[in-house]
CSV table of C-alpha atoms in Angstrom, one decimal:
chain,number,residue,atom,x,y,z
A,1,UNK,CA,12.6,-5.8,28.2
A,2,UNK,CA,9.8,-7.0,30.6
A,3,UNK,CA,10.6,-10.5,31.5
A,4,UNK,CA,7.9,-10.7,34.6
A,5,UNK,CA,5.0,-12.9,34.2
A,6,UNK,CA,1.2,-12.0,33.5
A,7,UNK,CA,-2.1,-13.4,33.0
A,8,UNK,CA,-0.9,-14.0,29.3
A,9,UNK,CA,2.0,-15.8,30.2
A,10,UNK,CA,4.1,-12.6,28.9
A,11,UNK,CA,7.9,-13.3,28.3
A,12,UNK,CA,10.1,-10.9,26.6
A,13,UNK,CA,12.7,-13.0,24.6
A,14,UNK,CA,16.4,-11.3,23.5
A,15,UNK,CA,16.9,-11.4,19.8
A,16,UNK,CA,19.0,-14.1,18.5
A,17,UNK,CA,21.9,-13.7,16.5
A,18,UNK,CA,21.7,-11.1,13.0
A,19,UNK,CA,23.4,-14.6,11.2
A,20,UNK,CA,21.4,-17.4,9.8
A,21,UNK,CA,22.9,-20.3,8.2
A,22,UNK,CA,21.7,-21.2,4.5
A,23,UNK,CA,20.2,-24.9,3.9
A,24,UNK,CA,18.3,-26.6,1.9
A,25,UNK,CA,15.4,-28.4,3.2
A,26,UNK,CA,14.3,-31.6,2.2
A,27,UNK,CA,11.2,-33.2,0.5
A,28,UNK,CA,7.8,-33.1,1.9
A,29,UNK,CA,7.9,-35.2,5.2
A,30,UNK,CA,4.2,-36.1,6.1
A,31,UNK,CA,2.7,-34.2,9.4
A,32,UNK,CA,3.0,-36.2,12.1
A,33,UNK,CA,0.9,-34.3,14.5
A,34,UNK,CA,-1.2,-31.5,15.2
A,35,UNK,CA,0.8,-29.4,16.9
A,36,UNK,CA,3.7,-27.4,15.5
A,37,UNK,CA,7.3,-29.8,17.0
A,38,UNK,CA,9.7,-30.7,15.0
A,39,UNK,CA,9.4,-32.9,12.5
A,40,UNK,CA,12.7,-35.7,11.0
A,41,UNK,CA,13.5,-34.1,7.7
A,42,UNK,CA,14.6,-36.8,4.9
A,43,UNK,CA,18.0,-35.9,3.2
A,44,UNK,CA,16.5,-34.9,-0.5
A,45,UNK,CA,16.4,-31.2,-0.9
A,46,UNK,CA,14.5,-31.8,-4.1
A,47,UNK,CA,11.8,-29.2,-3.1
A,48,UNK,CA,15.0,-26.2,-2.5
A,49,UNK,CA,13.4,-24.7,0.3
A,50,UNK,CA,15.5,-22.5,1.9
A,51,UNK,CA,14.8,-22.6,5.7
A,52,UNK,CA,18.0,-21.3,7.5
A,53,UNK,CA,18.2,-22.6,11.3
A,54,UNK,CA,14.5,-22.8,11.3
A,55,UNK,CA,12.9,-26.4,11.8
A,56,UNK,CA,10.1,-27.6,9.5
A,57,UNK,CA,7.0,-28.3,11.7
A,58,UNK,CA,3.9,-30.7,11.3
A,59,UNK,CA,1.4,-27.8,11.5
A,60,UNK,CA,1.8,-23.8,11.1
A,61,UNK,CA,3.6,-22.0,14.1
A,62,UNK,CA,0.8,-19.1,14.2
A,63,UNK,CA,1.5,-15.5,16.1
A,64,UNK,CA,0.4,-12.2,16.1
A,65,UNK,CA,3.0,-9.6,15.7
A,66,UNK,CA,1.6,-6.6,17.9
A,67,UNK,CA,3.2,-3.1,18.3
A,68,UNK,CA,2.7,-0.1,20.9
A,69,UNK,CA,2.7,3.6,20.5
A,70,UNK,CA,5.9,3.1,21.7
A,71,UNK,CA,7.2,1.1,18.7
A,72,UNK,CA,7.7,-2.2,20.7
A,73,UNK,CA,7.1,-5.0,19.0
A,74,UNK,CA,5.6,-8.2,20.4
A,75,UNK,CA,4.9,-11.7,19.3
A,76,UNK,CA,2.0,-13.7,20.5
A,77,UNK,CA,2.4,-17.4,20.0
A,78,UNK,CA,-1.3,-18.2,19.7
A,79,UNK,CA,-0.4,-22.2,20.7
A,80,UNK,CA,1.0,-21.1,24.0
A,81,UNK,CA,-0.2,-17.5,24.5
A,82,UNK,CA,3.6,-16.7,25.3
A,83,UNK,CA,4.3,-12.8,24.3
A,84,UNK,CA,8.0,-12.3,23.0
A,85,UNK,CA,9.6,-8.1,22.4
A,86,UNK,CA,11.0,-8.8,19.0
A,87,UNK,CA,11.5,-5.2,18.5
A,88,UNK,CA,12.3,-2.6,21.0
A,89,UNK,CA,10.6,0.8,22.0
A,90,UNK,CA,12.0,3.4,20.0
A,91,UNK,CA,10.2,6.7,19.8
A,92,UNK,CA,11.6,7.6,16.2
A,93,UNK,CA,9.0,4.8,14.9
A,94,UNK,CA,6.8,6.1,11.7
A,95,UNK,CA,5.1,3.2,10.7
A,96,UNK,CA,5.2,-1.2,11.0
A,97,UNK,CA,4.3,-3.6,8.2
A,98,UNK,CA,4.5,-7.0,8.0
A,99,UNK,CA,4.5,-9.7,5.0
A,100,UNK,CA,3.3,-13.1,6.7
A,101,UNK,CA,6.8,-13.5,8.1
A,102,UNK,CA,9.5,-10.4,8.1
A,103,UNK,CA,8.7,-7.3,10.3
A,104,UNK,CA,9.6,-4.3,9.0
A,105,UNK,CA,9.8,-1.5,11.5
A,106,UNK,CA,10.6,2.0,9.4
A,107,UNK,CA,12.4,4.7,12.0
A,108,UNK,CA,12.2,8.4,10.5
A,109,UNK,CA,15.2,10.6,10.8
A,110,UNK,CA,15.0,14.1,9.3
A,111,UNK,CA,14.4,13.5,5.3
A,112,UNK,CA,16.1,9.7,5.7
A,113,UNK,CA,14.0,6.5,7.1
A,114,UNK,CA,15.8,3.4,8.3
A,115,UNK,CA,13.6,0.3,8.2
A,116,UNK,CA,14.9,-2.5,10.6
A,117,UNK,CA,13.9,-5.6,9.1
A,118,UNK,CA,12.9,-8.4,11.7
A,119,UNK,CA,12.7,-12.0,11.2
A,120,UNK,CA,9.9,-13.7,13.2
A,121,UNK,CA,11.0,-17.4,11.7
A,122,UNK,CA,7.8,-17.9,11.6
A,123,UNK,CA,6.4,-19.0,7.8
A,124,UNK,CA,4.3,-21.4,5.5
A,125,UNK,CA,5.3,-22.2,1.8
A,126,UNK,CA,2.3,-23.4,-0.4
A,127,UNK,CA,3.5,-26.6,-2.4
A,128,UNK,CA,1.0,-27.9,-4.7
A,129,UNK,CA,-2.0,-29.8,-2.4
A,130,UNK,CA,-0.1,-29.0,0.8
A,131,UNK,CA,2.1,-26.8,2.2
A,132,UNK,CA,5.7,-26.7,4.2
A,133,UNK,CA,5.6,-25.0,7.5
A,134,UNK,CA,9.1,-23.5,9.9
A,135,UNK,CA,9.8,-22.4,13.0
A,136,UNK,CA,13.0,-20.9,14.4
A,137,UNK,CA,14.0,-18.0,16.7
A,138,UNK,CA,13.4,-14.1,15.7
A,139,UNK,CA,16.4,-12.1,15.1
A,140,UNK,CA,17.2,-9.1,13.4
A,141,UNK,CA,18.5,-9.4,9.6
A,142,UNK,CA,19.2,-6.0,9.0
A,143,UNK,CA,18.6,-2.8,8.0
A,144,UNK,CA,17.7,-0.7,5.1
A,145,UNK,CA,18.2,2.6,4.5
A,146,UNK,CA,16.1,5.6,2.2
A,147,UNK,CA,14.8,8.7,1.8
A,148,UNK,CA,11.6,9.6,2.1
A,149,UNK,CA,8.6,7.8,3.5
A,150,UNK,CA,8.7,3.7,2.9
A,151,UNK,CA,5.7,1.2,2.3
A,152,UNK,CA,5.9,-2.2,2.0
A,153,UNK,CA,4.1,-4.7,-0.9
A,154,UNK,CA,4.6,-8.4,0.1
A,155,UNK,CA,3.4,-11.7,-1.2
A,156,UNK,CA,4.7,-15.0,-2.4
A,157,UNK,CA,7.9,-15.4,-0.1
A,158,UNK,CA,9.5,-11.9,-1.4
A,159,UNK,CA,8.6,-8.0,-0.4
A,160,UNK,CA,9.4,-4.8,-2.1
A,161,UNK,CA,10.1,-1.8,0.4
A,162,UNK,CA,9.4,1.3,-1.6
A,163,UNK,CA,11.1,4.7,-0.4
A,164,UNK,CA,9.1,7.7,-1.7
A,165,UNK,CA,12.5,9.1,-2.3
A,166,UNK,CA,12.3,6.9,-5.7
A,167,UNK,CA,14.3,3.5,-4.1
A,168,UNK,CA,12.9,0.4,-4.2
A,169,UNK,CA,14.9,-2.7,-2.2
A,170,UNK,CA,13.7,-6.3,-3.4
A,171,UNK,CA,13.6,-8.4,-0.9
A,172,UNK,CA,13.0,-12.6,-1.6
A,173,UNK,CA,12.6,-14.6,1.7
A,174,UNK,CA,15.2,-17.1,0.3
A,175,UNK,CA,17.7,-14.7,0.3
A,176,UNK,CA,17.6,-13.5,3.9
A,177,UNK,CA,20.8,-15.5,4.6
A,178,UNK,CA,22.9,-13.7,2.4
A,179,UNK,CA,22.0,-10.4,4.9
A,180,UNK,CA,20.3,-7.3,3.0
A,181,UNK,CA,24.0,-5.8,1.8
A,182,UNK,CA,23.6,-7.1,-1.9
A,183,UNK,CA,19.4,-7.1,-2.0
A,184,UNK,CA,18.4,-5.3,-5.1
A,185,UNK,CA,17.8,-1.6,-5.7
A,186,UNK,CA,16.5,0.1,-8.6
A,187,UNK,CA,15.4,3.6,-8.9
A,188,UNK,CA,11.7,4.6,-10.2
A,189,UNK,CA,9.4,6.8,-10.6
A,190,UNK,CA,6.2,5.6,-8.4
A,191,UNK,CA,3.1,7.5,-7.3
A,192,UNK,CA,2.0,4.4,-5.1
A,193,UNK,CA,2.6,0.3,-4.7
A,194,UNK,CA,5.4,-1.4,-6.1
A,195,UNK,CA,5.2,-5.6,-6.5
A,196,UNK,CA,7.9,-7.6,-6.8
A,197,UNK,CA,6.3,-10.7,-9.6
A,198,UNK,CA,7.2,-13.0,-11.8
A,199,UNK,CA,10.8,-11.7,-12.1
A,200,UNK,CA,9.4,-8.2,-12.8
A,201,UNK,CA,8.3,-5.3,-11.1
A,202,UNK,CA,4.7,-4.0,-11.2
A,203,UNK,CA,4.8,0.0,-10.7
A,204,UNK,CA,1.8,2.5,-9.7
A,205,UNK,CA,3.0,5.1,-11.8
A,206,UNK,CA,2.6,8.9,-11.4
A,207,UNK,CA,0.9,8.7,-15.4
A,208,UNK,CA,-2.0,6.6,-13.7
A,209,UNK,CA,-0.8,3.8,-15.1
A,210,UNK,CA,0.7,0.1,-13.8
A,211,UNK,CA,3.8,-0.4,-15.3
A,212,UNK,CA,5.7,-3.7,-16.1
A,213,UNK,CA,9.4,-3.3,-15.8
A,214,UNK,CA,12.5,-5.8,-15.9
A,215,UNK,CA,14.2,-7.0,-12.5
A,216,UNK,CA,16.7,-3.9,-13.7
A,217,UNK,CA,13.6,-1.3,-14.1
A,218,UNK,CA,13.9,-0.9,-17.3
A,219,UNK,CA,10.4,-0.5,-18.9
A,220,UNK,CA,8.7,-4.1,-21.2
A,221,UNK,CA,6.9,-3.0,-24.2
A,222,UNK,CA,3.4,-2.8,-24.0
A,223,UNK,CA,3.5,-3.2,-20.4
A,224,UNK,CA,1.9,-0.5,-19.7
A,225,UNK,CA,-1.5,0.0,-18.4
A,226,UNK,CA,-4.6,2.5,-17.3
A,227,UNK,CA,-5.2,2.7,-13.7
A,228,UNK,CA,-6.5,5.7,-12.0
A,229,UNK,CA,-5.2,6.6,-8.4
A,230,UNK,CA,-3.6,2.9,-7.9
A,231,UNK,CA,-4.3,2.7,-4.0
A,232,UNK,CA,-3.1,-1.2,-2.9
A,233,UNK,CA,-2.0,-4.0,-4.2
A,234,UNK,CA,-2.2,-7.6,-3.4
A,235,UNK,CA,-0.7,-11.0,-4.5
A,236,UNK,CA,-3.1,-14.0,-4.6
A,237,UNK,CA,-3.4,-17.6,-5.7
A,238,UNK,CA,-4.0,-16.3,-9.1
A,239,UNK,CA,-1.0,-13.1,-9.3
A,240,UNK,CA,-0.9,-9.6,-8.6
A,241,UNK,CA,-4.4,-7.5,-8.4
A,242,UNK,CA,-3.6,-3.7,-8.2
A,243,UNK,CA,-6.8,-1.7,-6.8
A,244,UNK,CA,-7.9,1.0,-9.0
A,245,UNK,CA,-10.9,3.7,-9.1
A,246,UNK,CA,-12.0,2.0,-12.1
A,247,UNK,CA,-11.9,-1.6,-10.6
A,248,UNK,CA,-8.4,-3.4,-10.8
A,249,UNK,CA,-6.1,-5.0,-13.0
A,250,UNK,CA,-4.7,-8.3,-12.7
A,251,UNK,CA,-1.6,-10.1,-13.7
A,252,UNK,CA,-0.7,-13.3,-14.0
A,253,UNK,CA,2.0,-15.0,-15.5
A,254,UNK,CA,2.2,-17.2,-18.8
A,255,UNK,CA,4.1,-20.0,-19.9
A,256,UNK,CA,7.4,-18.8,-21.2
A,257,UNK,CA,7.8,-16.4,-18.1
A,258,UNK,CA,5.9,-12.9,-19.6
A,259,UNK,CA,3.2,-11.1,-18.2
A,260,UNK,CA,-0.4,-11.0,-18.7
A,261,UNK,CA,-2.7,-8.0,-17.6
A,262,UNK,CA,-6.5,-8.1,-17.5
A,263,UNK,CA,-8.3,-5.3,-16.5
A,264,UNK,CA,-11.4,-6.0,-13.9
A,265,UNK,CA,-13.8,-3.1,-13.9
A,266,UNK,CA,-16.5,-2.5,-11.6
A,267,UNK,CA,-20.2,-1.5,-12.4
A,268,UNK,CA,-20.5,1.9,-14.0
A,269,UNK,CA,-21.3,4.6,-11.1
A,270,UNK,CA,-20.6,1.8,-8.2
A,271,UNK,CA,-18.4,3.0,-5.6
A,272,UNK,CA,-14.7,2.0,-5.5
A,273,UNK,CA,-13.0,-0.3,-2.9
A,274,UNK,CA,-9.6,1.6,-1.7
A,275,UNK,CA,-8.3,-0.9,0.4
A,276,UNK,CA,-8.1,-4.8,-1.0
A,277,UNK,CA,-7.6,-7.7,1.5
A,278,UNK,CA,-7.8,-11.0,2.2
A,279,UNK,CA,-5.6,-14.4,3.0
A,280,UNK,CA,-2.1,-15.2,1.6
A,281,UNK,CA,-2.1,-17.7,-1.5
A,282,UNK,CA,-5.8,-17.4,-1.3
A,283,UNK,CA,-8.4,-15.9,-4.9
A,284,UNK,CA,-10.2,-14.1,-3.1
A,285,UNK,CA,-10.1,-10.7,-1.7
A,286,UNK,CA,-12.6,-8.0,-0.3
A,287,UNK,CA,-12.7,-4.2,0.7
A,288,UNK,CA,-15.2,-1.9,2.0
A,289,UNK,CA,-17.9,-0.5,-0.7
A,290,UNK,CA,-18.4,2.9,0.0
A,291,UNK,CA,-22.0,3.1,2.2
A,292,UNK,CA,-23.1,0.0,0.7
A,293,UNK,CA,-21.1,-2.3,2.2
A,294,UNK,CA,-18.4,-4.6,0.9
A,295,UNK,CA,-17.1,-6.0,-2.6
A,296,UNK,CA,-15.9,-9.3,-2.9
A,297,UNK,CA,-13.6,-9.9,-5.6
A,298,UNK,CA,-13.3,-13.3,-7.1
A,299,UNK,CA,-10.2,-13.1,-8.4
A,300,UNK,CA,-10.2,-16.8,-10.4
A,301,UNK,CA,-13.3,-16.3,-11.9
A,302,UNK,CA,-13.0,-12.0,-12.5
A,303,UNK,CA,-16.0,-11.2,-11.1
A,304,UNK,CA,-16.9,-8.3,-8.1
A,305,UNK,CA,-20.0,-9.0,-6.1
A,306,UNK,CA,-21.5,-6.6,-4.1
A,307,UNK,CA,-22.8,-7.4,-0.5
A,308,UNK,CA,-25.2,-5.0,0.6
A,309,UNK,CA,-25.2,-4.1,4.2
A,310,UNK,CA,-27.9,-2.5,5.9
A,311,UNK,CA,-25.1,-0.6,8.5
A,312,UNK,CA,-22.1,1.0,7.1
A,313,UNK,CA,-18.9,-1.1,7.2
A,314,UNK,CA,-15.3,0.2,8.0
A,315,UNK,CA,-13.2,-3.4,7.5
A,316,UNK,CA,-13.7,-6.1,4.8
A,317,UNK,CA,-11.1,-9.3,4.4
A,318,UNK,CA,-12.2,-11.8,2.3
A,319,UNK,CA,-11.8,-15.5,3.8
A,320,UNK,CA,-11.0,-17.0,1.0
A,321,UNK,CA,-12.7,-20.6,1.5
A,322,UNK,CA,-14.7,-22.4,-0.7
A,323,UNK,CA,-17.7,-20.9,0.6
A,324,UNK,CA,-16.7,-17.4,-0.7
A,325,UNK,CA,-17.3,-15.8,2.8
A,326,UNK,CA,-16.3,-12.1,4.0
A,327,UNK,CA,-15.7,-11.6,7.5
A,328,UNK,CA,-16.6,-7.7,8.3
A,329,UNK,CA,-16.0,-4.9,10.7
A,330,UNK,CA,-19.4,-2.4,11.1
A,331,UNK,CA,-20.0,0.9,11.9
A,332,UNK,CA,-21.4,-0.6,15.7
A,333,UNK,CA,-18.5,-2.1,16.8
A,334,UNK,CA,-19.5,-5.6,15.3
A,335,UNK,CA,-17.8,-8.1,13.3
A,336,UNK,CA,-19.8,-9.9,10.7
A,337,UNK,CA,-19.2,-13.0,8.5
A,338,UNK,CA,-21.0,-12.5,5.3
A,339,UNK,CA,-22.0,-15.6,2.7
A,340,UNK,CA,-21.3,-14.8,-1.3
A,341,UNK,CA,-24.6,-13.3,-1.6
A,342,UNK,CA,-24.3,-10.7,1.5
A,343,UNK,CA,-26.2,-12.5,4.0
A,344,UNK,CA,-25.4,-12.4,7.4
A,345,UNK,CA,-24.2,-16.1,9.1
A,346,UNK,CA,-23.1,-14.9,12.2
A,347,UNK,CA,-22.3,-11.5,14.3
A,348,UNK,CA,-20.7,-10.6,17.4
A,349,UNK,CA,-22.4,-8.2,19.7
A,350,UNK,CA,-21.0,-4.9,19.4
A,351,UNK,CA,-17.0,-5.6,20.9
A,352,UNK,CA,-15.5,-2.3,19.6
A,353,UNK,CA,-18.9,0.2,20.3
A,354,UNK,CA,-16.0,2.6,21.9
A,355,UNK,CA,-12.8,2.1,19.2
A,356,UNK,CA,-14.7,3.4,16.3
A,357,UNK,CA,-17.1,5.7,18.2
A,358,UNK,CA,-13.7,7.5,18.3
A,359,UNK,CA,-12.3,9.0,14.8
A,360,UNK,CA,-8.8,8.7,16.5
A,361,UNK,CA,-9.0,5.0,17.8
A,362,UNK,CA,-11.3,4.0,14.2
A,363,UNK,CA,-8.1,4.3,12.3
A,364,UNK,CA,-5.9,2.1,14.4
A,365,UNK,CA,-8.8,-0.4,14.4
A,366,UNK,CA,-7.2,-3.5,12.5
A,367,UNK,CA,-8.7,-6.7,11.2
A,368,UNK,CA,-7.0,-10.1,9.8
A,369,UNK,CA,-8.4,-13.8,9.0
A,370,UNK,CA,-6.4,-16.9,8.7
A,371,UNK,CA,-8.2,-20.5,8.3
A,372,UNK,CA,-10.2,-20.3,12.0
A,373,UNK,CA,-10.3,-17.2,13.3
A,374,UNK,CA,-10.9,-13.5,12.3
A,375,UNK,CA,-8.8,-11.0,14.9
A,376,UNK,CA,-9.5,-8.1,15.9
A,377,UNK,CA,-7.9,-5.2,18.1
A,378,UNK,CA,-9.5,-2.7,20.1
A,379,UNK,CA,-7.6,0.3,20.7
A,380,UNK,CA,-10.3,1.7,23.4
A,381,UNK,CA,-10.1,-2.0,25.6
A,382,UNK,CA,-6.4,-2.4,25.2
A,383,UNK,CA,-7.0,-5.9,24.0
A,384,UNK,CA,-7.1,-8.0,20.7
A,385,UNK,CA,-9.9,-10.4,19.9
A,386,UNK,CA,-10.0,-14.0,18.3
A,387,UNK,CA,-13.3,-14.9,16.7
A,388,UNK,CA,-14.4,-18.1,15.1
A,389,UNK,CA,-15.6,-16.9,12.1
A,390,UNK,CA,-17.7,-20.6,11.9
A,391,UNK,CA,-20.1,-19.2,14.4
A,392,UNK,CA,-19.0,-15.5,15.5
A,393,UNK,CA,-18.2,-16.9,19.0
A,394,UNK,CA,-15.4,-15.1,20.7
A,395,UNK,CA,-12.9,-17.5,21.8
A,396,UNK,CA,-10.3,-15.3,22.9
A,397,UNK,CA,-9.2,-12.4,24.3
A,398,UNK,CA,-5.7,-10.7,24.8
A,399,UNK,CA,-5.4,-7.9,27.0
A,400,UNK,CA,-2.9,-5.6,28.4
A,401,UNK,CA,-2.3,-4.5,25.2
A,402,UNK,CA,-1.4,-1.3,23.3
A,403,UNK,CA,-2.3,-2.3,19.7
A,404,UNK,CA,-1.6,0.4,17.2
A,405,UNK,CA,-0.5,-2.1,14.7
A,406,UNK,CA,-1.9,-6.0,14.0
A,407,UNK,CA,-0.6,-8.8,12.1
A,408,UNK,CA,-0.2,-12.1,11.5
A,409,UNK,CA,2.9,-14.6,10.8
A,410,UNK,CA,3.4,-18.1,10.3
């Protein structure tokens, strides 16, 4: 690990011990400040949040988890800029994902993948008009073992990691105490994302169909569903939205614990959005629209708009604010914010002209929003970019950089 100094303030950081301690937090103490100390915690632990060794803190404790070619994996504390290896270089690394808190960093070894699972301690729980924030030291929990190629589906505090094999591991945040021995495994028949909701299990099956099945996998009657070439799937405010080529279906979950399913088709002959994305706990989510630009799906109110563009997009997250904006990646190099209606608010000038002039840097191109800032990295500059997505106005940049992966916790 590189503990030297640089214009970033760059400290590597050992990981802390694989234990965590289980407790139960407290009720919701008021924010004290804006920055993210340590707050008193009352004694109640009405509220049952489960928060280890980590400290609640008065405002999110916001990083970027960024990894190399090499498979090292760093965290950016965007407060203090400070870069910490949670991960270390490994040249057996297939693939990184990350759920808003856990990294999960999947090493492929002849026909079986391991898939080290990190814990950043980094996290925010929505609770009703406000939300519970932690902070503690990254450590390792464990690892997980498969065969086949693993992907991961995350939202609301839990992740599923899927071995193509025919494994999937359940994995609730509250549970990462306990260590990953006795986390849940059922075997299934998938041909792409798995959710975790509601109790349930949401399966892209090979039928081209979404399947609801029991916490066991067993199948529920009439859960079963048309979906052609299921390609992502995403958890928001209102419940799971599974991206199909006819639109997507959406499930949400009814009093008495069962499972609802709506389908949400697009136009007749309008091109299909792939790739789904937008903020945790947020209705809203976005994805590029073929040529045409981007759709924004609505998820409360079940409805897709399409926002023309007059240059071809490659990115599309969907803020998820009250003004319904889009924050967009085009074919130049340029990151747009887009209103409800497609019109431009604001642009940058063309930052990544040379990552997506190049097929082999495009796909390594990654874009994320939280509640300020849209970030972007730049394969071609070595560098990640922080844009105010009020105004487009880059505020930041982080360089000396390798970033073949880009996420977000806290």
């Amino acid at each position: 690990m590189d503990s030297s100094p640089s214009r970033h303030g760059r400290r590597a950081v050992p990981l802390a011990a694989l234990a965590l301690a289980l407790l139960l937090l407290p009720a919701c103490a008021a924010p004290t400040s804006a920055s993210p100390d340590a707050v008193p915690s009352p004694a109640s632990d009405d509220h049952g949040i489960r928060a280890g060794a980590a400290a609640e803190v008065a405002s999110p404790a916001r990083a970027l988890v960024i990894a190399d070619d090499e498979g090292e994996v760093t965290l950016l504390d965007l407060e203090s800029e400070e870069r910490a290896v949670i991960s270390p270089t490994a040249s057996d690394v297939e693939r990184i994902d990350a759920d808003g808190r856990l990294v999960y960093v999947a090493h492929h070894e002849g026909d079986r993948v391991s898939v080290d699972v990190v814990d950043t301690a980094r996290w925010t729980v929505p609770h009703g008009d406000h939300t519970h924030s932690f902070l503690g030291e990254p450590h390792l929990v464990g690892t997980i073992d498969g065969a086949g190629e693993a992907r991961v589906t995350a939202g609301a505090q839990r992740a599923t990691v899927q071995f193509s094999g025919g494994e999937v591991v359940d994995l609730p945040h509250d549970d990462l105490a306990e260590g990953l021995d006795g986390a849940s495994r059922v075997t299934i028949a998938a041909a792409g994302p798995v959710v975790s909701f509601a109790a349930h299990l949401l399966v892209a099956s090979p039928a081209d169909t979404v399947e609801i099945l029991d916490a066991e996998g067993a199948p529920v009657d009439g859960g079963t569903t048309p979906c052609t070439a299921a390609s992502d799937a995403d958890i928001t405010r209102v419940g799971a939205v599974f991206t199909c080529a006819e639109g997507a279906l959406l499930f949400t979950r009814e009093v008495g614990g069962a499972i609802a399913t709506e389908s949400l088709p697009l136009p007749a002959g309008a091109p299909a959005a792939v790739d789904l994305s937008g903020r945790a706990d947020r209705p809203d989510l976005a994805g590029v629209a073929g040529e045409q630009g981007a759709w924004l799906l609505d998820v409360r109110a079940r409805q897709w708009t399409l926002l023309s563009s007059d240059v071809p997009l490659l990115r599309a997250v969907a803020v998820g604010d009250d003004d319904s904006r889009t924050v967009v990646l085009d074919a130049d190099g340029r990151v747009r914010v887009l209103a409800a209606d497609g019109t431009v608010l604001a642009r940058t000038e063309p930052l990544l002209a040379a990552s997506v002039a190049d097929p082999a840097l495009r796909d390594r191109v990654h874009l994320i929003v939280d509640a300020e800032h849209a970030y972007v990295s730049d394969p071609a500059a070595g560098a990640v970019h922080e844009i105010d997505h009020a105004d487009g106005i880059v505020t930041r940049t982080f360089t000396d950089l390798d970033p073949r992966f880009l996420s977000q916790v806290g």
